[in-house]
Amino acid sequence: MALRSLDNTLPISPERPKKTIKVMNSIPVSKPKQPADPKVNNENRVPLDPVGTPAVDSIDYISSENLKPISDPDVKFKSLMEGLESKDWLKICDSLNDVRRLALYHSEFLLPVLEKVVMVLVKSMKNPRSALCKTSILAASDLFKSFGDKLLESSTSDGAVDQMMLQLLLKASQDKKFVCEEAERTLDTMVVSTTPIPLLQKLKVYVSHGNMRVRAKAAVSISHCVSKMEMVEMRDYGLVSLLQTSAELLKDRLPEAREAARGMVVLVYKAVMEDDDNEQEEKWQNFCQVNLSAIDALTMVKLVASQ
């Protein structure tokens, strides 16, 4: 029996010929990328050693107590600036450790070039590489230990020490814990190693800094600085200036700044009321009212009364 065709089935379409892709002469054909030359410097690549394998960068953070004197400091000093100005960050770290050893054991070599060295530290603290940044902070700490007030006096029109102080406050304010903690320790060393009045004169400008975290770190350093001052030193610097600085910081957004300010207010109060047991509240109130706005004066009176 003959088979009938099924009308409900889909017709099978004949196979369509494939189109050929034409490459127009006007369209540039991209060439495959050639492998980068390992000899060409690229800051986004891991540096290679001479045999072509990635170099392992390891930095040892040596404490000041474990640094040893240099056997030939005069020879080391001659090549110091060259190492500090190197484009190789590992060499800069080595040279910064030499700066630390020279500062601790052979400070007479560094004194003539102290400001140049400080500017190198400032540049290194700004570097995004954390290892270099932390090494420069360690070097700053040893400079404060060795030179103290001489370091504050070394700053000229370039303001090298002022720039370094700002960088320390910024690094103490950042989120990288191991850099932040090292910067805080260096700020503490700065307060311990220098005379309060010259240091306060440099720190007070940061009370009005635009970065609130910098203001807070500056407030802590100022408070520590005031706490080591004798009553005579506080008067020499100016009780009114200390009172006004405290009032400004008490209004700050960060609790760290406000807490530091409270400690300063108590110290100023003791200095104002020294050797005067009569009418203490009235004397303190008058002192605040004369030198502050009404609302700030009221805040000061309440703060002391709550202690």
Coordinates of C-alpha atoms in Angstrom, one line a residue:
M1 CA 0.0 0.0 0.0
A2 CA 1.3 3.4 -0.9
L3 CA 2.3 5.8 1.9
R4 CA 0.5 9.2 2.1
S5 CA 2.3 12.4 2.8
L6 CA 1.7 13.9 6.3
D7 CA 0.5 17.5 5.9
N8 CA 1.0 18.4 9.5
T9 CA 4.7 17.9 9.4
L10 CA 7.0 20.9 9.0
P11 CA 8.7 21.0 5.7
I12 CA 12.4 20.4 5.8
S13 CA 14.2 23.5 4.5
P14 CA 17.2 23.1 2.4
E15 CA 20.6 23.8 4.1
R16 CA 21.5 27.5 3.6
P17 CA 25.0 28.2 2.4
K18 CA 27.4 29.7 5.0
K19 CA 28.4 33.4 4.6
T20 CA 32.0 34.2 4.2
I21 CA 33.3 37.0 6.4
K22 CA 35.3 39.5 4.4
V23 CA 38.0 41.5 6.2
M24 CA 38.0 45.1 5.0
N25 CA 41.4 46.7 4.4
S26 CA 40.3 49.8 6.3
I27 CA 39.8 47.9 9.6
P28 CA 43.1 47.4 11.4
V29 CA 43.8 43.9 12.6
S30 CA 45.1 43.9 16.2
K31 CA 48.3 42.0 16.7
P32 CA 48.8 39.6 19.5
K33 CA 50.5 41.3 22.5
Q34 CA 54.1 40.5 22.9
P35 CA 55.3 39.4 26.3
A36 CA 56.7 42.4 28.3
D37 CA 60.4 42.8 28.5
P38 CA 61.4 41.9 32.0
K39 CA 64.2 44.5 31.8
V40 CA 61.7 47.4 31.3
N41 CA 60.6 49.0 34.6
N42 CA 56.9 48.7 35.3
E43 CA 55.7 49.7 38.8
N44 CA 52.7 47.4 38.5
R45 CA 54.8 44.3 38.0
V46 CA 56.7 42.3 40.6
P47 CA 60.4 42.9 40.0
L48 CA 62.4 40.0 38.7
D49 CA 65.8 38.9 39.8
P50 CA 68.6 38.3 37.3
V51 CA 67.5 34.7 36.6
G52 CA 63.9 35.8 35.9
T53 CA 62.1 34.7 39.0
P54 CA 60.0 37.1 41.1
A55 CA 62.1 38.8 43.8
V56 CA 60.9 38.3 47.4
D57 CA 60.8 41.6 49.2
S58 CA 61.3 41.3 53.0
I59 CA 61.8 44.2 55.3
D60 CA 62.9 43.7 58.9
Y61 CA 61.6 46.3 61.2
I62 CA 64.4 46.7 63.7
S63 CA 63.7 48.3 67.1
S64 CA 65.9 51.1 68.2
E65 CA 67.3 48.9 71.0
N66 CA 68.5 46.3 68.5
L67 CA 70.3 48.7 66.2
K68 CA 74.1 48.5 66.3
P69 CA 76.7 51.3 65.8
I70 CA 78.3 51.6 62.4
S71 CA 82.0 50.5 62.2
D72 CA 82.9 53.1 59.6
P73 CA 80.4 55.9 59.9
D74 CA 82.3 58.4 57.8
V75 CA 82.3 56.0 54.8
K76 CA 78.7 55.1 55.3
F77 CA 77.7 58.8 55.5
K78 CA 79.4 59.6 52.2
S79 CA 77.0 57.3 50.4
L80 CA 74.0 58.0 52.6
M81 CA 72.2 60.7 50.4
E82 CA 72.7 58.6 47.3
G83 CA 70.9 55.7 48.9
L84 CA 68.1 57.9 50.2
E85 CA 67.5 59.4 46.7
S86 CA 67.6 55.9 45.1
K87 CA 64.6 54.8 42.9
D88 CA 64.8 51.4 44.5
W89 CA 62.6 51.4 47.6
L90 CA 64.5 48.6 49.2
K91 CA 67.7 50.6 49.0
I92 CA 65.9 53.6 50.5
C93 CA 64.8 51.4 53.4
D94 CA 68.4 50.2 54.0
S95 CA 69.5 53.8 53.9
L96 CA 66.8 54.9 56.4
N97 CA 68.1 52.2 58.8
D98 CA 71.5 53.7 58.3
V99 CA 70.0 57.1 59.2
R100 CA 68.7 55.6 62.4
R101 CA 72.0 54.1 63.4
L102 CA 73.8 57.4 62.6
A103 CA 71.3 59.3 64.6
L104 CA 71.6 57.0 67.7
Y105 CA 75.3 56.5 67.7
H106 CA 77.0 59.0 65.4
S107 CA 74.6 62.0 65.5
E108 CA 77.4 64.5 64.6
F109 CA 77.4 63.3 61.0
L110 CA 73.7 63.9 60.5
L111 CA 73.4 67.4 62.1
P112 CA 74.7 69.3 59.0
V113 CA 72.2 67.5 56.7
L114 CA 69.4 67.1 59.2
E115 CA 66.8 69.1 57.2
K116 CA 67.6 67.2 53.9
V117 CA 67.1 63.9 55.8
V118 CA 63.8 65.1 57.2
M119 CA 62.5 65.9 53.7
V120 CA 63.4 62.4 52.6
L121 CA 61.4 61.0 55.5
V122 CA 58.4 63.2 54.5
K123 CA 58.6 61.9 51.0
S124 CA 58.9 58.3 52.2
M125 CA 55.9 58.7 54.5
K126 CA 53.8 59.8 51.6
N127 CA 54.8 56.7 49.6
P128 CA 51.9 54.2 49.2
R129 CA 54.2 51.3 50.0
S130 CA 53.5 50.5 53.6
A131 CA 57.0 49.0 54.4
L132 CA 58.8 52.2 53.2
C133 CA 56.3 54.4 55.1
K134 CA 56.7 52.5 58.4
T135 CA 60.5 52.5 58.1
S136 CA 60.5 56.2 57.7
I137 CA 58.3 56.6 60.8
L138 CA 60.8 54.5 62.8
A139 CA 63.6 56.8 61.5
A140 CA 61.6 59.9 62.6
S141 CA 61.3 58.4 66.1
D142 CA 65.0 57.9 66.4
L143 CA 65.6 61.5 65.1
F144 CA 63.4 62.9 67.9
K145 CA 65.2 60.7 70.4
S146 CA 68.7 61.9 69.3
F147 CA 68.1 65.5 68.5
G148 CA 65.1 66.6 70.5
D149 CA 64.7 70.4 70.4
K150 CA 67.5 70.7 67.7
L151 CA 65.1 68.9 65.4
L152 CA 62.4 71.5 66.0
E153 CA 64.9 74.3 65.5
S154 CA 66.3 72.9 62.3
S155 CA 63.1 73.8 60.3
T156 CA 63.7 76.7 57.9
S157 CA 61.5 78.3 55.3
D158 CA 60.8 74.8 53.8
G159 CA 59.1 73.8 57.1
A160 CA 60.6 70.3 56.9
V161 CA 59.8 69.4 60.5
D162 CA 56.3 70.9 60.2
Q163 CA 55.6 68.7 57.1
M164 CA 57.0 65.6 59.0
M165 CA 54.7 66.4 61.9
L166 CA 51.7 66.6 59.7
Q167 CA 52.5 63.3 58.0
L168 CA 52.9 61.6 61.4
L169 CA 49.4 63.0 62.4
L170 CA 48.0 61.7 59.1
K171 CA 49.6 58.3 59.4
A172 CA 48.3 58.0 63.0
S173 CA 44.8 58.7 61.6
Q174 CA 44.8 56.1 58.9
D175 CA 43.3 52.6 58.9
K176 CA 46.5 50.5 58.4
K177 CA 46.9 49.4 61.9
F178 CA 50.7 48.6 61.9
V179 CA 51.4 52.0 60.3
C180 CA 48.9 53.8 62.6
E181 CA 50.3 52.4 65.8
E182 CA 53.9 53.2 64.8
A183 CA 53.0 56.8 64.1
E184 CA 51.3 57.1 67.4
R185 CA 54.4 55.8 69.2
T186 CA 56.5 58.3 67.3
L187 CA 54.2 61.1 68.3
D188 CA 54.6 60.0 72.0
T189 CA 58.4 59.9 71.5
M190 CA 58.2 63.4 70.1
V191 CA 56.4 64.7 73.2
V192 CA 58.8 63.0 75.5
S193 CA 61.9 64.1 73.7
T194 CA 61.2 67.8 73.2
T195 CA 60.6 70.9 75.3
P196 CA 56.8 71.5 75.7
I197 CA 56.5 75.2 74.7
P198 CA 58.3 75.0 71.3
L199 CA 56.3 71.8 70.5
L200 CA 53.0 73.3 71.5
Q201 CA 53.6 76.3 69.2
K202 CA 53.9 73.9 66.3
L203 CA 51.0 71.6 67.3
K204 CA 48.4 74.2 68.0
V205 CA 47.9 75.0 64.3
Y206 CA 46.4 71.5 63.8
V207 CA 43.5 72.2 66.2
S208 CA 41.7 73.8 63.3
H209 CA 42.8 71.2 60.6
G210 CA 40.2 70.2 58.1
N211 CA 40.6 66.5 58.9
M212 CA 38.9 65.7 62.2
R213 CA 41.1 62.6 62.8
V214 CA 44.2 64.8 62.5
R215 CA 42.6 67.2 65.0
A216 CA 42.0 64.3 67.4
K217 CA 45.6 63.0 67.2
A218 CA 46.9 66.6 67.6
A219 CA 44.7 67.0 70.6
V220 CA 46.1 63.9 72.3
S221 CA 49.7 65.1 71.7
I222 CA 48.9 68.6 73.0
S223 CA 47.2 67.1 76.1
H224 CA 50.3 64.9 76.7
C225 CA 52.5 67.9 76.2
V226 CA 50.6 70.0 78.7
S227 CA 50.6 67.2 81.3
K228 CA 54.4 67.2 81.5
M229 CA 54.5 71.0 82.0
E230 CA 55.2 72.7 85.3
M231 CA 52.8 75.4 86.4
V232 CA 55.4 78.0 85.6
E233 CA 55.8 76.7 82.0
M234 CA 52.0 76.7 81.6
R235 CA 51.9 80.4 82.6
D236 CA 54.9 81.2 80.4
Y237 CA 53.1 79.6 77.4
G238 CA 49.8 81.3 78.3
L239 CA 46.9 79.9 80.3
V240 CA 44.5 81.9 78.2
S241 CA 45.8 80.2 75.0
L242 CA 45.5 76.7 76.6
L243 CA 42.0 77.5 77.8
Q244 CA 40.9 78.6 74.4
T245 CA 42.5 75.6 72.7
S246 CA 40.7 73.3 75.1
A247 CA 37.3 75.1 74.5
E248 CA 37.7 74.6 70.8
L249 CA 38.5 70.9 71.1
L250 CA 35.6 70.3 73.5
K251 CA 33.3 71.0 70.6
D252 CA 35.1 68.6 68.3
R253 CA 33.1 65.7 66.6
L254 CA 35.5 62.9 67.7
P255 CA 35.4 61.7 71.4
E256 CA 39.2 61.3 71.3
A257 CA 39.6 65.0 70.9
R258 CA 37.0 65.9 73.5
E259 CA 38.6 63.5 76.0
A260 CA 42.0 65.1 75.5
A261 CA 40.5 68.5 75.9
R262 CA 38.9 67.6 79.2
G263 CA 42.3 66.6 80.6
M264 CA 43.7 69.9 79.5
V265 CA 40.9 71.9 81.2
V266 CA 41.6 70.2 84.5
L267 CA 45.3 71.1 84.3
V268 CA 44.5 74.7 83.4
Y269 CA 42.1 74.9 86.3
K270 CA 44.8 73.7 88.7
A271 CA 47.2 76.3 87.4
V272 CA 44.6 79.1 87.7
M273 CA 43.6 78.2 91.2
E274 CA 47.1 77.4 92.5
D275 CA 47.8 78.9 96.0
D276 CA 44.3 80.3 96.1
D277 CA 41.8 78.4 98.4
N278 CA 39.2 81.2 98.7
E279 CA 36.3 81.7 96.3
Q280 CA 37.7 79.1 93.9
E281 CA 34.5 78.7 91.9
E282 CA 34.1 82.5 91.4
K283 CA 37.7 82.9 90.3
W284 CA 37.6 80.1 87.8
Q285 CA 34.2 81.3 86.5
N286 CA 35.5 84.9 86.0
F287 CA 38.6 83.6 84.3
C288 CA 36.5 81.6 81.8
Q289 CA 34.0 84.4 81.2
V290 CA 36.7 87.0 80.4
N291 CA 38.5 84.8 77.9
L292 CA 35.7 82.7 76.3
S293 CA 32.2 83.1 74.9
A294 CA 29.4 82.8 77.4
I295 CA 28.4 79.3 76.3
D296 CA 32.0 78.0 76.3
A297 CA 32.6 79.6 79.7
L298 CA 29.5 77.8 81.1
T299 CA 30.7 74.5 79.6
M300 CA 34.1 75.0 81.4
V301 CA 32.5 75.7 84.7
K302 CA 30.2 72.7 84.5
L303 CA 33.1 70.4 83.4
V304 CA 35.2 71.4 86.5
A305 CA 32.3 71.1 88.8
S306 CA 31.6 67.5 87.6
Q307 CA 35.2 66.4 88.3

